mmCIF file of C-alpha atoms and ligand atoms in Angstrom:
data_model
loop_
_atom_site.group_PDB
_atom_site.id
_atom_site.type_symbol
_atom_site.label_atom_id
_atom_site.label_comp_id
_atom_site.label_asym_id
_atom_site.label_seq_id
_atom_site.Cartn_x
_atom_site.Cartn_y
_atom_site.Cartn_z
ATOM 1 C CA UNK G 1 -87.088 -42.488 -70.251
ATOM 2 C CA UNK G 2 -87.211 -45.674 -68.243
ATOM 3 C CA UNK G 3 -90.291 -46.884 -70.078
ATOM 4 C CA UNK G 4 -88.787 -46.180 -73.480
ATOM 5 C CA UNK G 5 -85.647 -48.071 -72.677
ATOM 6 C CA UNK G 6 -87.573 -51.030 -71.382
ATOM 7 C CA UNK G 7 -89.814 -51.306 -74.437
ATOM 8 C CA UNK G 8 -86.821 -51.048 -76.759
ATOM 9 C CA UNK G 9 -85.083 -53.816 -74.875
ATOM 10 C CA UNK G 10 -88.062 -56.117 -75.187
ATOM 11 C CA UNK G 11 -88.457 -55.478 -78.884
ATOM 12 C CA UNK G 12 -84.756 -55.619 -79.566
ATOM 13 C CA UNK G 13 -84.023 -58.968 -77.977
ATOM 14 C CA UNK G 14 -87.024 -61.034 -78.898
ATOM 15 C CA UNK G 15 -85.895 -62.052 -82.358
ATOM 16 C CA UNK G 16 -83.485 -64.899 -81.685
ATOM 17 C CA UNK G 17 -82.565 -65.584 -85.271
ATOM 18 C CA UNK G 18 -81.013 -62.225 -85.982
ATOM 19 C CA UNK G 19 -79.420 -61.545 -82.636
ATOM 20 C CA UNK G 20 -78.260 -64.819 -81.153
ATOM 21 C CA UNK G 21 -77.687 -67.393 -83.821
ATOM 22 C CA UNK G 22 -74.691 -65.687 -85.382
ATOM 23 C CA UNK G 23 -72.877 -65.479 -82.088
ATOM 24 C CA UNK G 24 -73.307 -69.192 -81.504
ATOM 25 C CA UNK G 25 -72.211 -70.446 -84.928
ATOM 26 C CA UNK G 26 -69.981 -73.477 -84.618
ATOM 27 C CA UNK G 27 -68.501 -76.252 -86.664
ATOM 28 C CA UNK G 28 -71.407 -78.409 -85.597
ATOM 29 C CA UNK G 29 -73.885 -75.970 -87.128
ATOM 30 C CA UNK G 30 -72.051 -75.986 -90.427
ATOM 31 C CA UNK G 31 -72.400 -79.746 -90.727
ATOM 32 C CA UNK G 32 -75.573 -80.851 -92.444
ATOM 33 C CA UNK G 33 -77.622 -83.705 -91.099
ATOM 34 C CA UNK G 34 -77.402 -86.903 -93.123
ATOM 35 C CA UNK G 35 -81.073 -87.691 -93.648
ATOM 36 C CA UNK G 36 -84.232 -86.058 -94.975
ATOM 37 C CA UNK G 37 -86.319 -84.540 -92.219
ATOM 38 C CA UNK G 38 -89.973 -85.473 -91.709
ATOM 39 C CA UNK G 39 -91.983 -82.289 -91.998
ATOM 40 C CA UNK G 40 -95.578 -81.134 -92.350
ATOM 41 C CA UNK G 41 -97.090 -77.871 -93.547
ATOM 42 C CA UNK G 42 -99.466 -76.190 -91.096
ATOM 43 C CA UNK G 43 -101.682 -73.524 -92.616
ATOM 44 C CA UNK G 44 -101.572 -70.515 -90.294
ATOM 45 C CA UNK G 45 -103.264 -67.772 -92.326
ATOM 46 C CA UNK G 46 -104.485 -66.703 -95.734
ATOM 47 C CA UNK G 47 -103.280 -63.506 -97.405
ATOM 48 C CA UNK G 48 -104.057 -61.755 -100.684
ATOM 49 C CA UNK G 49 -101.231 -62.771 -103.037
ATOM 50 C CA UNK G 50 -98.439 -62.715 -100.461
ATOM 51 C CA UNK G 51 -95.015 -62.081 -101.990
ATOM 52 C CA UNK G 52 -92.631 -61.582 -99.087
ATOM 53 C CA UNK G 53 -92.292 -61.487 -95.338
ATOM 54 C CA UNK G 54 -89.939 -60.796 -92.490
ATOM 55 C CA UNK G 55 -89.583 -61.392 -88.792
ATOM 56 C CA UNK G 56 -90.911 -58.345 -86.992
ATOM 57 C CA UNK G 57 -90.746 -56.832 -83.533
ATOM 58 C CA UNK G 58 -92.324 -58.697 -80.651
ATOM 59 C CA UNK G 59 -92.059 -62.113 -82.282
ATOM 60 C CA UNK G 60 -94.384 -61.157 -85.118
ATOM 61 C CA UNK G 61 -94.136 -62.001 -88.801
ATOM 62 C CA UNK G 62 -94.879 -59.224 -91.283
ATOM 63 C CA UNK G 63 -96.365 -60.216 -94.630
ATOM 64 C CA UNK G 64 -96.283 -58.178 -97.848
ATOM 65 C CA UNK G 65 -99.167 -58.584 -100.271
ATOM 66 C CA UNK G 66 -98.361 -58.008 -103.908
ATOM 67 C CA UNK G 67 -100.949 -55.280 -104.549
ATOM 68 C CA UNK G 68 -99.367 -53.100 -101.877
ATOM 69 C CA UNK G 69 -100.550 -53.955 -98.376
ATOM 70 C CA UNK G 70 -98.572 -55.167 -95.372
ATOM 71 C CA UNK G 71 -100.179 -57.116 -92.571
ATOM 72 C CA UNK G 72 -98.828 -58.558 -89.335
ATOM 73 C CA UNK G 73 -99.173 -62.205 -88.435
ATOM 74 C CA UNK G 74 -99.535 -62.605 -84.705
ATOM 75 C CA UNK G 75 -101.092 -65.109 -82.376
ATOM 76 C CA UNK G 76 -104.524 -63.946 -83.526
ATOM 77 C CA UNK G 77 -103.775 -64.494 -87.220
ATOM 78 C CA UNK G 78 -103.272 -61.884 -89.919
ATOM 79 C CA UNK G 79 -104.310 -58.385 -88.866
ATOM 80 C CA UNK G 80 -105.610 -55.380 -90.769
ATOM 81 C CA UNK G 81 -103.072 -53.646 -93.041
ATOM 82 C CA UNK G 82 -100.425 -51.623 -91.193
ATOM 83 C CA UNK G 83 -99.370 -50.052 -94.487
ATOM 84 C CA UNK G 84 -101.181 -49.626 -97.786
ATOM 85 C CA UNK G 85 -99.305 -48.387 -100.873
ATOM 86 C CA UNK G 86 -101.733 -49.970 -103.319
ATOM 87 C CA UNK G 87 -102.278 -46.596 -105.027
ATOM 88 C CA UNK G 88 -98.541 -46.435 -105.753
ATOM 89 C CA UNK G 89 -97.906 -49.794 -107.430
ATOM 90 C CA UNK G 90 -99.342 -52.134 -110.059
ATOM 91 C CA UNK G 91 -99.299 -55.884 -110.474
ATOM 92 C CA UNK G 92 -98.813 -56.143 -114.216
ATOM 93 C CA UNK G 93 -96.021 -58.436 -115.353
ATOM 94 C CA UNK G 94 -93.964 -59.334 -112.307
ATOM 95 C CA UNK G 95 -94.523 -55.997 -110.584
ATOM 96 C CA UNK G 96 -95.912 -55.076 -107.195
ATOM 97 C CA UNK G 97 -94.775 -54.951 -103.587
ATOM 98 C CA UNK G 98 -91.888 -57.396 -103.722
ATOM 99 C CA UNK G 99 -89.826 -57.189 -100.546
ATOM 100 C CA UNK G 100 -89.814 -55.996 -96.933
ATOM 101 C CA UNK G 101 -87.117 -55.923 -94.252
ATOM 102 C CA UNK G 102 -86.388 -54.635 -90.762
ATOM 103 C CA UNK G 103 -82.952 -53.624 -89.648
ATOM 104 C CA UNK G 104 -81.615 -55.785 -86.840
ATOM 105 C CA UNK G 105 -82.698 -53.431 -84.064
ATOM 106 C CA UNK G 106 -86.222 -53.004 -85.505
ATOM 107 C CA UNK G 107 -85.693 -49.251 -85.610
ATOM 108 C CA UNK G 108 -86.251 -48.936 -89.361
ATOM 109 C CA UNK G 109 -88.420 -50.777 -91.873
ATOM 110 C CA UNK G 110 -87.867 -50.985 -95.623
ATOM 111 C CA UNK G 111 -90.197 -51.761 -98.505
ATOM 112 C CA UNK G 112 -89.238 -52.721 -102.051
ATOM 113 C CA UNK G 113 -91.767 -52.216 -104.808
ATOM 114 C CA UNK G 114 -92.225 -51.114 -108.401
ATOM 115 C CA UNK G 115 -93.846 -47.681 -108.652
ATOM 116 C CA UNK G 116 -96.460 -46.580 -111.189
ATOM 117 C CA UNK G 117 -93.686 -46.128 -113.786
ATOM 118 C CA UNK G 118 -92.386 -49.621 -113.042
ATOM 119 C CA UNK G 119 -89.301 -48.200 -111.330
ATOM 120 C CA UNK G 120 -87.836 -50.390 -108.601
ATOM 121 C CA UNK G 121 -88.032 -48.389 -105.387
ATOM 122 C CA UNK G 122 -86.772 -48.954 -101.851
ATOM 123 C CA UNK G 123 -88.349 -46.750 -99.178
ATOM 124 C CA UNK G 124 -87.626 -46.461 -95.467
ATOM 125 C CA UNK G 125 -89.814 -45.849 -92.407
ATOM 126 C CA UNK G 126 -88.705 -45.221 -88.860
ATOM 127 C CA UNK G 127 -90.233 -47.644 -86.362
ATOM 128 C CA UNK G 128 -91.251 -46.895 -82.800
ATOM 129 C CA UNK G 129 -92.525 -49.522 -80.378
ATOM 130 C CA UNK G 130 -93.248 -51.891 -83.205
ATOM 131 C CA UNK G 131 -95.201 -49.373 -85.295
ATOM 132 C CA UNK G 132 -94.284 -47.628 -88.541
ATOM 133 C CA UNK G 133 -94.086 -43.828 -88.403
ATOM 134 C CA UNK G 134 -95.648 -42.811 -91.750
ATOM 135 C CA UNK G 135 -94.320 -39.245 -91.649
ATOM 136 C CA UNK G 136 -90.753 -40.515 -91.647
ATOM 137 C CA UNK G 137 -91.053 -42.241 -95.006
ATOM 138 C CA UNK G 138 -88.288 -41.483 -97.493
ATOM 139 C CA UNK G 139 -86.989 -43.027 -100.693
ATOM 140 C CA UNK G 140 -83.592 -44.679 -100.342
ATOM 141 C CA UNK G 141 -82.883 -46.028 -103.838
ATOM 142 C CA UNK G 142 -84.560 -46.271 -107.237
ATOM 143 C CA UNK G 143 -83.744 -48.088 -110.461
ATOM 144 C CA UNK G 144 -85.681 -47.641 -113.682
ATOM 145 C CA UNK G 145 -86.817 -50.855 -115.355
ATOM 146 C CA UNK G 146 -86.871 -51.360 -119.141
ATOM 147 C CA UNK G 147 -89.453 -54.202 -118.966
ATOM 148 C CA UNK G 148 -92.088 -55.380 -116.510
ATOM 149 C CA UNK G 149 -90.407 -58.667 -115.579
ATOM 150 C CA UNK G 150 -87.222 -59.725 -113.767
ATOM 151 C CA UNK G 151 -87.464 -56.980 -111.176
ATOM 152 C CA UNK G 152 -85.878 -58.996 -108.405
ATOM 153 C CA UNK G 153 -86.952 -56.899 -105.456
ATOM 154 C CA UNK G 154 -85.861 -58.889 -102.436
ATOM 155 C CA UNK G 155 -84.216 -56.889 -99.634
ATOM 156 C CA UNK G 156 -82.420 -58.227 -96.554
ATOM 157 C CA UNK G 157 -80.032 -56.958 -93.938
ATOM 158 C CA UNK G 158 -76.810 -58.928 -93.840
ATOM 159 C CA UNK G 159 -75.022 -59.969 -90.671
ATOM 160 C CA UNK G 160 -72.794 -56.924 -91.301
ATOM 161 C CA UNK G 161 -75.773 -54.607 -90.755
ATOM 162 C CA UNK G 162 -75.863 -53.413 -94.362
ATOM 163 C CA UNK G 163 -78.898 -53.551 -96.619
ATOM 164 C CA UNK G 164 -78.662 -55.931 -99.577
ATOM 165 C CA UNK G 165 -80.968 -55.353 -102.557
ATOM 166 C CA UNK G 166 -81.491 -57.862 -105.372
ATOM 167 C CA UNK G 167 -82.260 -56.532 -108.854
ATOM 168 C CA UNK G 168 -83.014 -58.633 -111.928
ATOM 169 C CA UNK G 169 -81.464 -58.061 -115.341
ATOM 170 C CA UNK G 170 -84.221 -55.672 -116.426
ATOM 171 C CA UNK G 171 -86.347 -58.254 -118.151
ATOM 172 C CA UNK G 172 -87.632 -59.233 -121.541
ATOM 173 C CA UNK G 173 -85.754 -62.503 -122.208
ATOM 174 C CA UNK G 174 -82.114 -63.470 -122.684
ATOM 175 C CA UNK G 175 -80.808 -60.197 -121.169
ATOM 176 C CA UNK G 176 -81.039 -58.185 -124.433
ATOM 177 C CA UNK G 177 -79.093 -55.229 -122.993
ATOM 178 C CA UNK G 178 -76.326 -57.352 -121.507
ATOM 179 C CA UNK G 179 -76.979 -55.995 -118.032
ATOM 180 C CA UNK G 180 -75.879 -59.087 -116.108
ATOM 181 C CA UNK G 181 -72.196 -58.644 -116.992
ATOM 182 C CA UNK G 182 -72.264 -54.820 -117.214
ATOM 183 C CA UNK G 183 -70.870 -53.332 -114.010
ATOM 184 C CA UNK G 184 -72.102 -49.903 -115.090
ATOM 185 C CA UNK G 185 -75.714 -50.712 -114.238
ATOM 186 C CA UNK G 186 -77.434 -51.860 -111.053
ATOM 187 C CA UNK G 187 -79.587 -54.285 -113.057
ATOM 188 C CA UNK G 188 -78.689 -57.964 -112.732
ATOM 189 C CA UNK G 189 -76.888 -57.341 -109.437
ATOM 190 C CA UNK G 190 -76.956 -57.807 -105.709
ATOM 191 C CA UNK G 191 -76.362 -54.417 -104.083
ATOM 192 C CA UNK G 192 -74.958 -53.596 -100.651
ATOM 193 C CA UNK G 193 -75.638 -50.182 -99.121
ATOM 194 C CA UNK G 194 -75.727 -48.446 -95.748
ATOM 195 C CA UNK G 195 -79.160 -46.801 -95.752
ATOM 196 C CA UNK G 196 -78.548 -44.856 -92.524
ATOM 197 C CA UNK G 197 -74.994 -43.781 -93.281
ATOM 198 C CA UNK G 198 -75.804 -40.986 -95.717
ATOM 199 C CA UNK G 199 -78.453 -39.229 -97.773
ATOM 200 C CA UNK G 200 -80.095 -41.015 -99.426
ATOM 201 C CA UNK G 201 -77.612 -43.768 -98.487
ATOM 202 C CA UNK G 202 -73.910 -44.447 -98.076
ATOM 203 C CA UNK G 203 -71.736 -46.994 -99.813
ATOM 204 C CA UNK G 204 -69.680 -49.201 -97.505
ATOM 205 C CA UNK G 205 -66.013 -48.417 -98.123
ATOM 206 C CA UNK G 206 -65.196 -52.115 -98.490
ATOM 207 C CA UNK G 207 -67.670 -52.743 -101.307
ATOM 208 C CA UNK G 208 -65.761 -54.617 -104.024
ATOM 209 C CA UNK G 209 -65.964 -52.011 -106.802
ATOM 210 C CA UNK G 210 -65.364 -48.850 -104.781
ATOM 211 C CA UNK G 211 -62.863 -46.768 -106.716
ATOM 212 C CA UNK G 212 -63.488 -48.514 -110.041
ATOM 213 C CA UNK G 213 -64.632 -45.777 -112.454
ATOM 214 C CA UNK G 214 -66.276 -48.333 -114.748
ATOM 215 C CA UNK G 215 -68.415 -49.931 -112.053
ATOM 216 C CA UNK G 216 -71.254 -48.835 -109.803
ATOM 217 C CA UNK G 217 -69.971 -48.914 -106.276
ATOM 218 C CA UNK G 218 -73.274 -50.192 -104.877
ATOM 219 C CA UNK G 219 -72.617 -53.586 -106.484
ATOM 220 C CA UNK G 220 -71.799 -56.511 -104.212
ATOM 221 C CA UNK G 221 -72.214 -59.369 -106.719
ATOM 222 C CA UNK G 222 -73.182 -59.582 -110.403
ATOM 223 C CA UNK G 223 -74.110 -61.874 -113.269
ATOM 224 C CA UNK G 224 -77.625 -62.478 -111.924
ATOM 225 C CA UNK G 225 -80.737 -62.942 -114.048
ATOM 226 C CA UNK G 226 -83.595 -62.680 -111.590
ATOM 227 C CA UNK G 227 -82.400 -63.195 -108.020
ATOM 228 C CA UNK G 228 -85.974 -63.326 -106.804
ATOM 229 C CA UNK G 229 -85.166 -64.492 -103.282
ATOM 230 C CA UNK G 230 -81.912 -64.536 -101.311
ATOM 231 C CA UNK G 231 -81.022 -64.966 -97.651
ATOM 232 C CA UNK G 232 -78.204 -65.136 -95.142
ATOM 233 C CA UNK G 233 -77.716 -68.261 -93.054
ATOM 234 C CA UNK G 234 -78.563 -67.142 -89.506
ATOM 235 C CA UNK G 235 -76.080 -69.694 -88.202
ATOM 236 C CA UNK G 236 -73.032 -69.005 -90.384
ATOM 237 C CA UNK G 237 -73.717 -65.737 -92.239
ATOM 238 C CA UNK G 238 -73.279 -67.444 -95.617
ATOM 239 C CA UNK G 239 -75.238 -65.972 -98.531
ATOM 240 C CA UNK G 240 -77.624 -68.039 -100.672
ATOM 241 C CA UNK G 241 -79.381 -66.779 -103.796
ATOM 242 C CA UNK G 242 -82.120 -68.436 -105.807
ATOM 243 C CA UNK G 243 -81.566 -67.155 -109.355
ATOM 244 C CA UNK G 244 -84.412 -67.905 -111.762
ATOM 245 C CA UNK G 245 -83.285 -69.394 -115.069
ATOM 246 C CA UNK G 246 -84.165 -68.427 -118.635
ATOM 247 C CA UNK G 247 -85.575 -71.643 -120.028
ATOM 248 C CA UNK G 248 -83.350 -74.558 -119.054
ATOM 249 C CA UNK G 249 -81.604 -74.260 -115.680
ATOM 250 C CA UNK G 250 -82.724 -73.072 -112.246
ATOM 251 C CA UNK G 251 -79.919 -72.357 -109.800
ATOM 252 C CA UNK G 252 -78.857 -71.739 -106.224
ATOM 253 C CA UNK G 253 -75.782 -69.570 -105.721
ATOM 254 C CA UNK G 254 -73.682 -69.420 -102.588
ATOM 255 C CA UNK G 255 -70.987 -67.264 -101.015
ATOM 256 C CA UNK G 256 -69.251 -67.713 -97.664
ATOM 257 C CA UNK G 257 -69.786 -65.274 -94.818
ATOM 258 C CA UNK G 258 -66.222 -64.005 -95.182
ATOM 259 C CA UNK G 259 -66.654 -63.176 -98.884
ATOM 260 C CA UNK G 260 -65.257 -59.806 -99.963
ATOM 261 C CA UNK G 261 -67.942 -59.567 -102.661
ATOM 262 C CA UNK G 262 -67.462 -59.222 -106.393
ATOM 263 C CA UNK G 263 -68.706 -62.690 -107.274
ATOM 264 C CA UNK G 264 -69.672 -63.113 -110.932
ATOM 265 C CA UNK G 265 -72.523 -65.592 -111.095
ATOM 266 C CA UNK G 266 -72.296 -65.807 -114.848
ATOM 267 C CA UNK G 267 -75.531 -64.537 -116.417
ATOM 268 C CA UNK G 268 -75.997 -63.993 -119.335
ATOM 269 C CA UNK G 269 -72.869 -65.753 -120.570
ATOM 270 C CA UNK G 270 -73.946 -68.739 -118.498
ATOM 271 C CA UNK G 271 -77.244 -70.260 -117.415
ATOM 272 C CA UNK G 272 -76.327 -72.418 -114.457
ATOM 273 C CA UNK G 273 -73.157 -74.289 -115.392
ATOM 274 C CA UNK G 274 -74.023 -74.158 -119.121
ATOM 275 C CA UNK G 275 -73.000 -71.560 -121.697
ATOM 276 C CA UNK G 276 -76.076 -69.534 -122.621
ATOM 277 C CA UNK G 277 -76.708 -69.033 -126.370
ATOM 278 C CA UNK G 278 -73.064 -69.386 -127.320
ATOM 279 C CA UNK G 279 -71.835 -67.540 -124.251
ATOM 280 C CA UNK G 280 -68.269 -67.892 -123.050
ATOM 281 C CA UNK G 281 -67.725 -68.780 -119.431
ATOM 282 C CA UNK G 282 -66.157 -65.790 -117.638
ATOM 283 C CA UNK G 283 -62.793 -66.579 -116.059
ATOM 284 C CA UNK G 284 -64.142 -65.495 -112.677
ATOM 285 C CA UNK G 285 -67.459 -67.343 -112.979
ATOM 286 C CA UNK G 286 -68.772 -68.616 -109.665
ATOM 287 C CA UNK G 287 -70.935 -71.584 -110.660
ATOM 288 C CA UNK G 288 -74.089 -72.433 -108.723
ATOM 289 C CA UNK G 289 -73.841 -74.878 -105.844
ATOM 290 C CA UNK G 290 -77.021 -76.483 -107.155
ATOM 291 C CA UNK G 291 -78.932 -76.433 -110.424
ATOM 292 C CA UNK G 292 -81.871 -78.362 -111.819
ATOM 293 C CA UNK G 293 -83.474 -78.575 -115.216
ATOM 294 C CA UNK G 294 -87.136 -78.364 -116.125
ATOM 295 C CA UNK G 295 -87.903 -82.027 -116.535
ATOM 296 C CA UNK G 296 -90.326 -82.396 -113.662
ATOM 297 C CA UNK G 297 -88.926 -80.239 -110.879
ATOM 298 C CA UNK G 298 -90.469 -76.942 -111.916
ATOM 299 C CA UNK G 299 -89.638 -73.823 -113.899
ATOM 300 C CA UNK G 300 -88.822 -70.984 -111.488
ATOM 301 C CA UNK G 301 -86.713 -71.474 -108.382
ATOM 302 C CA UNK G 302 -87.874 -69.871 -105.141
ATOM 303 C CA UNK G 303 -84.930 -69.359 -102.812
ATOM 304 C CA UNK G 304 -85.485 -69.967 -99.114
ATOM 305 C CA UNK G 305 -83.463 -70.192 -95.914
ATOM 306 C CA UNK G 306 -81.044 -72.401 -94.092
ATOM 307 C CA UNK G 307 -83.146 -73.879 -91.313
ATOM 308 C CA UNK G 308 -81.989 -72.760 -87.868
ATOM 309 C CA UNK G 309 -85.165 -73.470 -85.928
ATOM 310 C CA UNK G 310 -85.493 -75.746 -82.918
ATOM 311 C CA UNK G 311 -88.504 -77.912 -83.673
ATOM 312 C CA UNK G 312 -87.094 -79.998 -86.564
ATOM 313 C CA UNK G 313 -83.580 -81.120 -85.525
ATOM 314 C CA UNK G 314 -83.090 -83.256 -88.651
ATOM 315 C CA UNK G 315 -83.534 -80.170 -90.843
ATOM 316 C CA UNK G 316 -80.959 -78.055 -89.044
ATOM 317 C CA UNK G 317 -78.330 -76.586 -91.339
ATOM 318 C CA UNK G 318 -80.180 -77.516 -94.517
ATOM 319 C CA UNK G 319 -81.184 -74.932 -97.115
ATOM 320 C CA UNK G 320 -84.937 -75.093 -97.685
ATOM 321 C CA UNK G 321 -86.218 -73.935 -101.068
ATOM 322 C CA UNK G 322 -88.903 -74.653 -103.644
ATOM 323 C CA UNK G 323 -90.115 -73.822 -107.139
ATOM 324 C CA UNK G 324 -93.052 -71.623 -108.100
ATOM 325 C CA UNK G 325 -94.207 -74.001 -110.831
ATOM 326 C CA UNK G 326 -93.804 -77.194 -108.810
ATOM 327 C CA UNK G 327 -94.316 -76.356 -105.131
ATOM 328 C CA UNK G 328 -92.440 -79.306 -103.685
ATOM 329 C CA UNK G 329 -90.444 -78.156 -100.679
ATOM 330 C CA UNK G 330 -86.847 -79.341 -100.988
ATOM 331 C CA UNK G 331 -83.665 -78.998 -99.004
ATOM 332 C CA UNK G 332 -79.970 -78.975 -99.754
ATOM 333 C CA UNK G 333 -77.475 -80.475 -97.343
ATOM 334 C CA UNK G 334 -74.541 -78.089 -97.388
ATOM 335 C CA UNK G 335 -71.023 -78.410 -96.115
ATOM 336 C CA UNK G 336 -68.948 -75.270 -96.611
ATOM 337 C CA UNK G 337 -70.587 -74.452 -99.899
ATOM 338 C CA UNK G 338 -70.674 -77.993 -101.248
ATOM 339 C CA UNK G 339 -74.014 -79.738 -101.658
ATOM 340 C CA UNK G 340 -73.819 -83.203 -100.140
ATOM 341 C CA UNK G 341 -77.470 -84.124 -100.562
ATOM 342 C CA UNK G 342 -80.732 -82.959 -102.098
ATOM 343 C CA UNK G 343 -83.940 -83.893 -100.300
ATOM 344 C CA UNK G 344 -87.580 -83.908 -101.294
ATOM 345 C CA UNK G 345 -89.281 -83.029 -98.004
ATOM 346 C CA UNK G 346 -92.506 -84.648 -99.166
ATOM 347 C CA UNK G 347 -94.768 -81.625 -98.835
ATOM 348 C CA UNK G 348 -96.127 -79.252 -101.459
ATOM 349 C CA UNK G 349 -96.692 -75.549 -100.757
ATOM 350 C CA UNK G 350 -98.583 -74.733 -103.965
ATOM 351 C CA UNK G 351 -97.389 -71.758 -106.020
ATOM 352 C CA UNK G 352 -94.455 -71.156 -103.680
ATOM 353 C CA UNK G 353 -93.472 -67.541 -104.134
ATOM 354 C CA UNK G 354 -91.404 -66.943 -101.002
ATOM 355 C CA UNK G 355 -90.224 -68.191 -97.620
ATOM 356 C CA UNK G 356 -90.196 -66.252 -94.373
ATOM 357 C CA UNK G 357 -87.948 -66.898 -91.375
ATOM 358 C CA UNK G 358 -89.563 -66.111 -88.038
ATOM 359 C CA UNK G 359 -87.837 -64.991 -84.870
ATOM 360 C CA UNK G 360 -87.316 -68.495 -83.543
ATOM 361 C CA UNK G 361 -85.931 -69.706 -86.844
ATOM 362 C CA UNK G 362 -89.215 -71.253 -87.886
ATOM 363 C CA UNK G 363 -89.902 -71.136 -91.616
ATOM 364 C CA UNK G 364 -93.109 -70.162 -93.376
ATOM 365 C CA UNK G 365 -94.046 -70.954 -96.965
ATOM 366 C CA UNK G 366 -95.957 -68.319 -98.924
ATOM 367 C CA UNK G 367 -98.057 -69.421 -101.880
ATOM 368 C CA UNK G 368 -99.071 -66.673 -104.295
ATOM 369 C CA UNK G 369 -102.605 -68.071 -104.184
ATOM 370 C CA UNK G 370 -102.785 -66.933 -100.556
ATOM 371 C CA UNK G 371 -101.781 -69.731 -98.237
ATOM 372 C CA UNK G 372 -99.261 -69.047 -95.471
ATOM 373 C CA UNK G 373 -97.968 -72.305 -94.008
ATOM 374 C CA UNK G 374 -95.451 -73.043 -91.281
ATOM 375 C CA UNK G 375 -92.976 -75.897 -91.724
ATOM 376 C CA UNK G 376 -93.508 -78.104 -88.662
ATOM 377 C CA UNK G 377 -92.265 -81.531 -87.640
ATOM 378 C CA UNK G 378 -94.414 -84.291 -89.109
HETATM 379 CA CA1 LIG U 1 -75.512 -68.153 -112.663
#
């Protein structure tokens, strides 16, 4: 009993980002720094088509590889797979293993992938002493997919302890089924569920559409096209979503930590701040806090994180993101949801597919080609 309690305590307190930062949020942390930080990318490992990652127990970083393996990045580099679901997924279109997350206590681990039918699937494992317990695996949530693109797939625990799941509009192009604005489907939405509160999950009673017979009660926010990567600011709890555009506008969406949910981010009436194919701006449209076109900056936004690490003070409070087609690492200076500056950080991460936030707030850049780099001071 003593030993178990001790090991839990060690694992449970080592990740500073999740446990400490929120309790120390202050006005100072909400204020962005005025200048572009000087950063460098340090290659720390090479993976096979990494798509996602998460801070893990014991100060580790867990990396998901698209074909279905998960490996742990420790001091000795990337280890052998700790999980292999490669027989259960494919990598055609935009499919594969797309997201991983731990709950805040590192007692449960979640994977998000498309199964052999292309169905978006979120499964859960219990965790003991930093290891997955394979026999405890169960499916939490599934969503069939009409096409093999725009699966979304990112999963994160919010500061409220609930699991958020991003799903794209179902795919093809131009949202042919109108899923983005249809509250009767989970496609084109950000979901919020309590995976441990029921079987297979519970819906938090304060979700915005609870009690609305025309809406799925799992929905937290809607009007999303392909919210490939989203995150919560470890300092403030604010939500940031990188929503990939159709053909003209890439966007970053934002909501404050005290949001009650229900935001309509506009797709497919709007692409960024622009009506899409004759669309009419919804009265409740929440426009992006940042958008960029495709004249030189890329073609597919990759959402990242607000930097809350210690080693690059000038980057503190800035939202770091990139673009899969361009690779330049950029940052937004944010003040209460208003962008006060956009910085080119002067480094290129390649085919940037995802960012990972480690336990000390350090950020890693994942390139689909394989490179895992840490953002360090220059
Ligand atoms: Ca939008």
